[in-house]
Structure formats: C-alpha cells, structure tokens
Coordinates of C-alpha atoms in Angstrom, one line a residue:
M1 CA 7.9 -16.5 5.1
E2 CA 7.0 -20.1 4.4
G3 CA 7.1 -20.5 8.2
V4 CA 5.0 -17.5 9.1
C5 CA 1.8 -19.4 7.7
A6 CA 2.5 -22.8 9.5
A7 CA 3.6 -21.1 12.4
E8 CA 0.1 -18.8 12.6
E9 CA -1.8 -22.0 11.5
S10 CA -0.4 -24.1 14.4
P11 CA -2.7 -24.9 17.3
E12 CA -0.6 -23.6 20.0
R13 CA -0.4 -19.9 17.8
E14 CA -3.8 -20.4 16.6
S15 CA -4.9 -20.4 20.5
N16 CA -2.5 -17.7 21.5
R17 CA -3.5 -15.6 18.6
H18 CA -7.2 -15.9 19.6
E19 CA -6.3 -15.1 23.1
S20 CA -4.2 -11.8 22.5
E21 CA -7.2 -10.9 19.7
E22 CA -9.8 -11.3 22.7
S23 CA -7.8 -9.8 25.4
P24 CA -6.7 -6.1 25.9
P25 CA -3.1 -5.4 25.7
V26 CA -1.4 -5.5 29.1
S27 CA 1.4 -3.0 29.8
S28 CA 4.0 -4.3 32.1
A29 CA 3.0 -1.8 35.0
H30 CA 0.2 -4.3 35.3
V31 CA 2.0 -7.5 35.3
G32 CA 2.3 -9.1 38.1
G33 CA -1.8 -8.4 39.3
E34 CA -4.7 -5.9 38.6
S35 CA -7.7 -5.6 40.5
Q36 CA -10.7 -6.2 39.0
A37 CA -11.6 -2.5 38.5
S38 CA -8.4 -2.0 36.5
S39 CA -8.9 -5.2 34.4
Q40 CA -12.5 -3.4 33.0
V41 CA -11.2 -0.3 32.6
S42 CA -8.1 -2.0 30.4
D43 CA -10.9 -4.1 28.8
E44 CA -12.7 -0.9 27.7
S45 CA -9.9 0.8 26.9
A46 CA -8.9 -2.4 24.4
E47 CA -12.1 -2.4 23.1
S48 CA -12.0 1.1 22.0
K49 CA -8.7 1.0 20.7
N50 CA -9.5 -1.8 18.6
K51 CA -12.7 -0.8 17.3
Q52 CA -12.6 -0.6 13.3
P53 CA -13.1 3.0 12.2
E54 CA -16.3 3.5 10.9
E55 CA -16.7 4.0 7.2
D56 CA -17.4 7.3 6.0
V57 CA -19.3 7.4 2.6
D58 CA -17.9 10.4 1.2
H59 CA -14.1 9.8 1.2
L60 CA -12.1 7.2 -0.3
K61 CA -9.1 5.6 1.6
L62 CA -6.2 4.4 0.0
I63 CA -2.6 3.1 1.0
S64 CA 0.2 2.2 -1.2
F65 CA 2.9 -0.2 0.3
N66 CA 6.3 -1.8 -1.1
V67 CA 6.0 -4.5 1.8
D68 CA 9.4 -5.6 0.9
G69 CA 8.2 -9.3 0.9
L70 CA 11.7 -10.7 -0.5
D71 CA 13.2 -9.9 3.0
G72 CA 12.9 -12.9 5.3
E73 CA 14.4 -10.8 8.5
M74 CA 11.6 -10.6 11.0
Q75 CA 9.1 -11.4 8.4
P76 CA 6.3 -12.4 10.6
E77 CA 6.4 -9.9 12.5
R78 CA 6.6 -7.6 9.9
A79 CA 3.6 -9.0 8.4
R80 CA 1.8 -8.7 11.5
G81 CA 2.8 -4.7 11.2
L82 CA 1.0 -4.2 7.9
C83 CA -2.1 -6.0 9.5
S84 CA -2.2 -3.5 12.3
C85 CA -1.3 -0.7 9.9
L86 CA -4.5 -1.8 7.9
T87 CA -6.5 -2.8 10.9
S88 CA -5.9 0.8 12.2
H89 CA -6.6 2.9 8.7
S90 CA -9.3 0.6 7.1
P91 CA -8.5 1.7 3.7
D92 CA -10.8 0.9 1.0
V93 CA -8.3 0.3 -1.6
V94 CA -4.5 -1.3 -0.6
L95 CA -2.3 -1.3 -3.5
L96 CA 0.9 -3.7 -2.6
Q97 CA 4.3 -4.1 -4.0
E98 CA 6.6 -6.8 -3.8
L99 CA 4.4 -9.5 -2.4
I100 CA 5.0 -13.3 -2.4
Q101 CA 2.6 -16.0 -2.2
P102 CA 3.0 -17.0 1.8
Y103 CA 2.5 -13.4 2.4
V104 CA -0.7 -13.0 0.3
R105 CA -1.9 -16.3 2.3
F106 CA -1.0 -14.6 5.5
L107 CA -2.8 -11.8 4.6
K108 CA -6.4 -13.7 3.5
K109 CA -6.2 -15.7 6.6
R110 CA -7.0 -12.4 8.2
F111 CA -8.8 -10.1 5.5
A112 CA -10.4 -12.1 3.2
I113 CA -13.6 -11.6 4.8
D114 CA -13.6 -7.9 4.1
Y115 CA -11.1 -7.7 1.4
M116 CA -11.2 -9.0 -1.9
F117 CA -7.3 -10.0 -3.3
I118 CA -6.5 -9.4 -7.1
E119 CA -2.7 -10.8 -8.1
A120 CA -0.5 -9.7 -10.9
G121 CA 1.4 -12.6 -10.4
K122 CA 1.8 -16.3 -8.9
E123 CA 5.4 -16.9 -8.7
H124 CA 8.4 -14.8 -7.5
Y125 CA 7.2 -11.4 -6.5
F126 CA 4.3 -9.6 -7.7
T127 CA 2.1 -7.0 -7.0
G128 CA -1.4 -7.1 -5.8
M129 CA -4.4 -5.3 -4.6
M130 CA -7.3 -5.5 -1.8
L131 CA -10.5 -4.1 -2.0
K132 CA -12.8 -3.8 0.8
K133 CA -16.0 -5.6 -0.6
S134 CA -18.6 -2.8 1.2
R135 CA -17.2 -0.4 -0.7
I136 CA -16.0 -1.0 -4.1
T137 CA -17.6 -3.1 -6.8
L138 CA -15.1 -5.4 -8.8
L139 CA -16.0 -5.0 -12.7
D140 CA -12.6 -6.6 -14.2
S141 CA -8.8 -6.8 -14.2
E142 CA -6.0 -6.9 -16.7
I143 CA -2.1 -7.2 -16.3
V144 CA -0.4 -5.0 -18.6
S145 CA 3.2 -6.7 -19.3
Y146 CA 6.6 -4.6 -19.8
P147 CA 8.2 -6.3 -22.4
A148 CA 11.9 -5.2 -21.6
S149 CA 11.3 -5.5 -17.8
R150 CA 14.1 -7.7 -16.9
M151 CA 12.5 -8.0 -13.1
L152 CA 9.2 -9.4 -13.9
R153 CA 7.7 -6.0 -13.5
N154 CA 4.3 -5.4 -14.9
L155 CA 1.2 -3.0 -14.3
L156 CA -1.9 -4.3 -12.5
I157 CA -5.2 -2.7 -13.3
A158 CA -8.6 -3.1 -11.4
Q159 CA -11.9 -1.4 -13.3
V160 CA -14.2 -0.7 -10.3
L161 CA -17.3 1.0 -9.2
F162 CA -17.3 3.2 -6.2
K163 CA -20.1 4.9 -4.9
G164 CA -21.4 4.1 -8.7
Q165 CA -18.5 5.9 -10.5
K166 CA -16.4 4.3 -12.7
L167 CA -12.8 3.8 -11.4
H168 CA -9.6 2.2 -12.8
L169 CA -6.8 1.7 -10.1
M170 CA -3.4 0.7 -11.0
T171 CA -0.2 -0.4 -9.0
S172 CA 3.1 -1.1 -10.6
H173 CA 6.5 -1.6 -9.1
F174 CA 8.8 -0.1 -11.9
E175 CA 12.1 -1.2 -12.6
S176 CA 14.8 -0.9 -9.8
C177 CA 18.3 0.8 -9.8
K178 CA 19.5 3.9 -10.6
D179 CA 21.0 2.0 -14.0
N180 CA 17.6 1.0 -15.1
S181 CA 16.5 4.9 -15.8
V182 CA 15.8 4.1 -19.4
E183 CA 13.2 1.0 -18.8
R184 CA 11.9 3.1 -15.6
M185 CA 11.1 6.1 -17.8
R186 CA 9.4 3.8 -20.5
Q187 CA 7.2 2.0 -18.0
L188 CA 5.9 5.7 -16.8
R189 CA 5.2 6.6 -20.5
L190 CA 3.4 3.1 -20.6
V191 CA 1.1 4.1 -17.3
M192 CA 0.5 7.5 -18.5
K193 CA -0.7 6.4 -21.9
R194 CA -3.3 3.6 -20.1
M195 CA -4.2 6.8 -18.0
R196 CA -4.8 9.6 -20.8
E197 CA -6.6 7.0 -23.0
A198 CA -9.0 5.5 -20.2
P199 CA -12.5 6.5 -21.3
D200 CA -13.6 10.3 -20.1
D201 CA -16.3 8.6 -17.5
V202 CA -13.8 7.1 -15.5
I203 CA -11.7 8.4 -12.9
V204 CA -8.0 6.9 -13.2
L205 CA -5.9 6.2 -9.7
F206 CA -2.4 4.9 -9.6
G207 CA -0.4 4.1 -6.9
G208 CA 2.7 2.1 -6.5
D209 CA 7.0 2.0 -6.0
T210 CA 8.1 3.3 -9.2
N211 CA 11.4 3.9 -8.4
L212 CA 11.3 7.1 -10.1
R213 CA 13.9 10.0 -9.6
D214 CA 12.5 13.5 -10.2
Y215 CA 14.3 14.3 -13.4
E216 CA 13.2 11.2 -14.9
V217 CA 9.5 12.2 -14.2
A218 CA 10.3 15.7 -15.9
K219 CA 12.0 14.5 -18.8
V220 CA 9.1 12.2 -19.8
G221 CA 6.3 14.3 -18.6
L222 CA 2.9 14.2 -17.1
P223 CA 0.0 14.3 -19.4
S224 CA -1.8 18.0 -18.3
S225 CA -4.9 15.7 -17.3
V226 CA -2.8 13.7 -14.7
S227 CA -1.8 14.9 -11.2
D228 CA 0.9 14.4 -8.8
V229 CA -1.3 13.9 -5.8
W230 CA 1.8 14.8 -3.2
E231 CA 2.4 17.9 -5.5
Q232 CA -1.5 18.7 -5.4
L233 CA -1.5 18.6 -1.7
G234 CA 1.1 21.2 -1.2
E235 CA 4.3 19.1 -1.1
Q236 CA 4.4 18.8 2.4
E237 CA 7.8 17.7 3.7
A238 CA 6.3 15.3 6.1
C239 CA 5.1 12.7 3.4
R240 CA 8.2 13.5 0.6
Y241 CA 10.6 10.6 1.3
T242 CA 9.1 7.0 1.3
W243 CA 12.5 5.2 0.8
D244 CA 14.8 6.8 3.7
T245 CA 17.9 5.1 4.7
Q246 CA 18.4 7.6 7.5
T247 CA 15.5 6.7 9.3
N248 CA 14.7 3.3 8.3
T249 CA 17.5 1.2 9.3
N250 CA 15.6 -2.4 7.9
K251 CA 18.9 -2.8 4.9
G252 CA 21.3 -1.5 7.3
I253 CA 22.8 0.8 4.5
R254 CA 25.5 3.1 5.6
F255 CA 25.0 5.6 3.0
K256 CA 22.1 7.9 3.8
C257 CA 19.5 8.4 0.7
R258 CA 16.1 9.7 0.8
L259 CA 13.8 9.3 -2.1
R260 CA 10.3 9.8 -3.4
F261 CA 10.3 6.4 -4.9
D262 CA 6.5 5.7 -4.1
R263 CA 3.7 7.8 -5.7
L264 CA 0.1 8.6 -6.4
Y265 CA -1.3 9.7 -9.9
L266 CA -4.8 10.9 -10.6
R267 CA -6.8 11.6 -13.7
Q268 CA -10.7 13.2 -12.7
A269 CA -13.2 11.8 -15.3
S270 CA -14.0 14.8 -17.3
S271 CA -17.8 13.5 -18.5
D272 CA -21.0 16.1 -17.8
G273 CA -22.0 14.5 -14.0
A274 CA -19.2 12.8 -13.2
L275 CA -18.1 11.8 -9.6
Q276 CA -14.6 13.4 -8.7
L277 CA -11.9 12.4 -6.4
N278 CA -10.4 15.2 -4.7
P279 CA -7.5 14.0 -2.4
D280 CA -7.8 16.0 1.1
H281 CA -4.9 13.9 3.1
M282 CA -1.7 12.3 2.8
S283 CA 0.6 10.9 5.6
L284 CA 3.2 8.2 5.8
T285 CA 2.4 5.1 7.2
G286 CA 4.7 2.3 8.8
M287 CA 7.1 4.5 10.6
E288 CA 6.8 2.7 13.9
M289 CA 9.5 0.6 14.7
L290 CA 8.1 -2.9 15.8
D291 CA 9.0 -4.9 19.1
C292 CA 11.4 -6.7 16.8
G293 CA 13.6 -3.9 16.4
R294 CA 12.7 -3.3 12.7
Y295 CA 10.0 -1.5 10.4
T296 CA 7.2 -2.9 8.4
S297 CA 9.1 -2.6 5.3
D298 CA 12.0 -0.7 3.9
H299 CA 9.4 1.5 2.5
W300 CA 7.1 3.9 4.0
G301 CA 3.5 3.2 2.6
I302 CA 1.6 5.9 1.5
Y303 CA -2.0 6.5 3.5
C304 CA -4.4 9.3 1.0
T305 CA -7.9 10.1 1.8
F306 CA -10.0 11.3 -1.1
S307 CA -13.2 13.6 -0.9
A308 CA -16.0 12.1 -3.4
V309 CA -17.6 15.2 -4.9
C310 CA -20.0 15.2 -7.5

C-alpha cells in the first residue's frame, strides 16, 4: 500500500486523476469519436451521477467496513473502490477496521475536507472512524484496550453530538479465528458493559467486525437495552452474510463459508426528551467486482440508515 500514495501523488497521476474527475466516464461505445451533442449528454449524465447525495437532516447514515488493509493485492484499485462507495452513500459516520497508515493517508487526501478522522492506532493495523463535519460534532474519544488480545485489538469510542443529541459511537475488530472464541466473547462482554453503563441521556451505537458466531452471542447474551440492528430490521437474508467466500473470491478460499461477522448494536437513550435513532434500512455495500477483478475487501460493508425521532 506504500506505493498507493506515492503513485497518487505523482504529477502524472494527479493530472490524470483530475482529468478523470472533471470528465465524464466514456463507455467503449463512445470511443473513437462522438458528436458534440452526445458529448454534452455524457457531461450532463456524469454530472448527475457524480453529484453528492443531498443531506437528509432527519436521518443518520452509517457505514461499517473491514477494508482488509493487510491484503496487498490490487490495493490501489480496492482503495479507490472504497472511495467510490463512500462518495456514493455520503455517510455521516464511517466505522473502519483493518486500516493501515498508507490507507488512512489515501482516504485523507480525498475526504479530509468533509470528514474528521479518528484512529485507534498508528502502527501495524487498527480501526478508525470518519465523521462528517457538517453533521457530527466530536466531543471526545477514547481507546479501550483488550488486555488479553494477542492481535492488537481494542475498542474505539467517540463521544459526539448529532442534532444536539449525545451519541457514543463505537467500533472494534474482535479477535479472529474460531480457536479464539473465549477471547472474542470476553471482548463482546466488555463492549456490552460499556454500552449498558453509558449515561441514560446517551445513545450508543456500535459497529464493527466482531468475528462472532451466533452461538457465542447466545452464550454471552445481550443486555435487554441493546438490540442487534439486523435482527431489529427483520433479519433480512440479503444482508445476513458479510463474510461470504461463496461469492467473494478475494482470498481464493476453496471451501464455502458464509458468516455474519460484521454487526451493528444499538442502545437507545432512556431519559425524558432524548432523541431516538430508529433503524429503517440496511444493505450490504462493496459487492460490485472492480475492474481489476477483485472486490473492495474480503468482507462486505454494512450501510445502515436511522431515523432521528424526538
């Protein structure tokens, strides 16, 4: 990934990138010459397609995505795929896992004007958040360690304001691999404890790559105040599996495995007059194969919207 930023910062690449951003995509049918009229149509179509979605003041839009920054294969193309995903959805909150520093620099080059970045580490790989400046006000942030983790995992918490409502945003990358079930459940217990013990006037929203199996969640149990957003929205089959080797071929894994590793948990504020965030839509993102023949990550990302209700 070190070569990504260097390539992007080269004068030739920068020139080509600006030309690409300022010109509409040209399909193969138009290569070799086109009329002025068709060019104008293409310009208008591209302008409409590339236009940022308008902000919906009554909704919070969130993406949680393990970007697989440790995989060096086709990383520049995959990083650009993530940028396209973020531009398309224009989320208020982005929760990212498996970041590395070159990936962060790549994202900052494109989104630092509109988003504030928070990182849970500086070396190796780590989690991070992107918060839209026009929508989210950062008050404080905290990194909570997992003392027994052997994989440098931790919990990142951001205390923010959204529409004047206190909101604690959390993301984490729980211990990987089936054999680490005990530590993974310990991490889940810690997260649930932090969610349960947050002040009554605070909404708590967690999203991340939990690596959880359903039997582990059943064994730990969720507090009565905490809901699994996917379950709350009716357990839609279309967004059940976020790690799916049957469809996602990035890792070249021969066996077929479909698991709901990536999850969202929500605890509403219970104090009188507090804003409520009611989930109303969930879908998977990053499912389009890129031109390089790979997907943005070996995970699918979660895109979710919440209605803000008084």
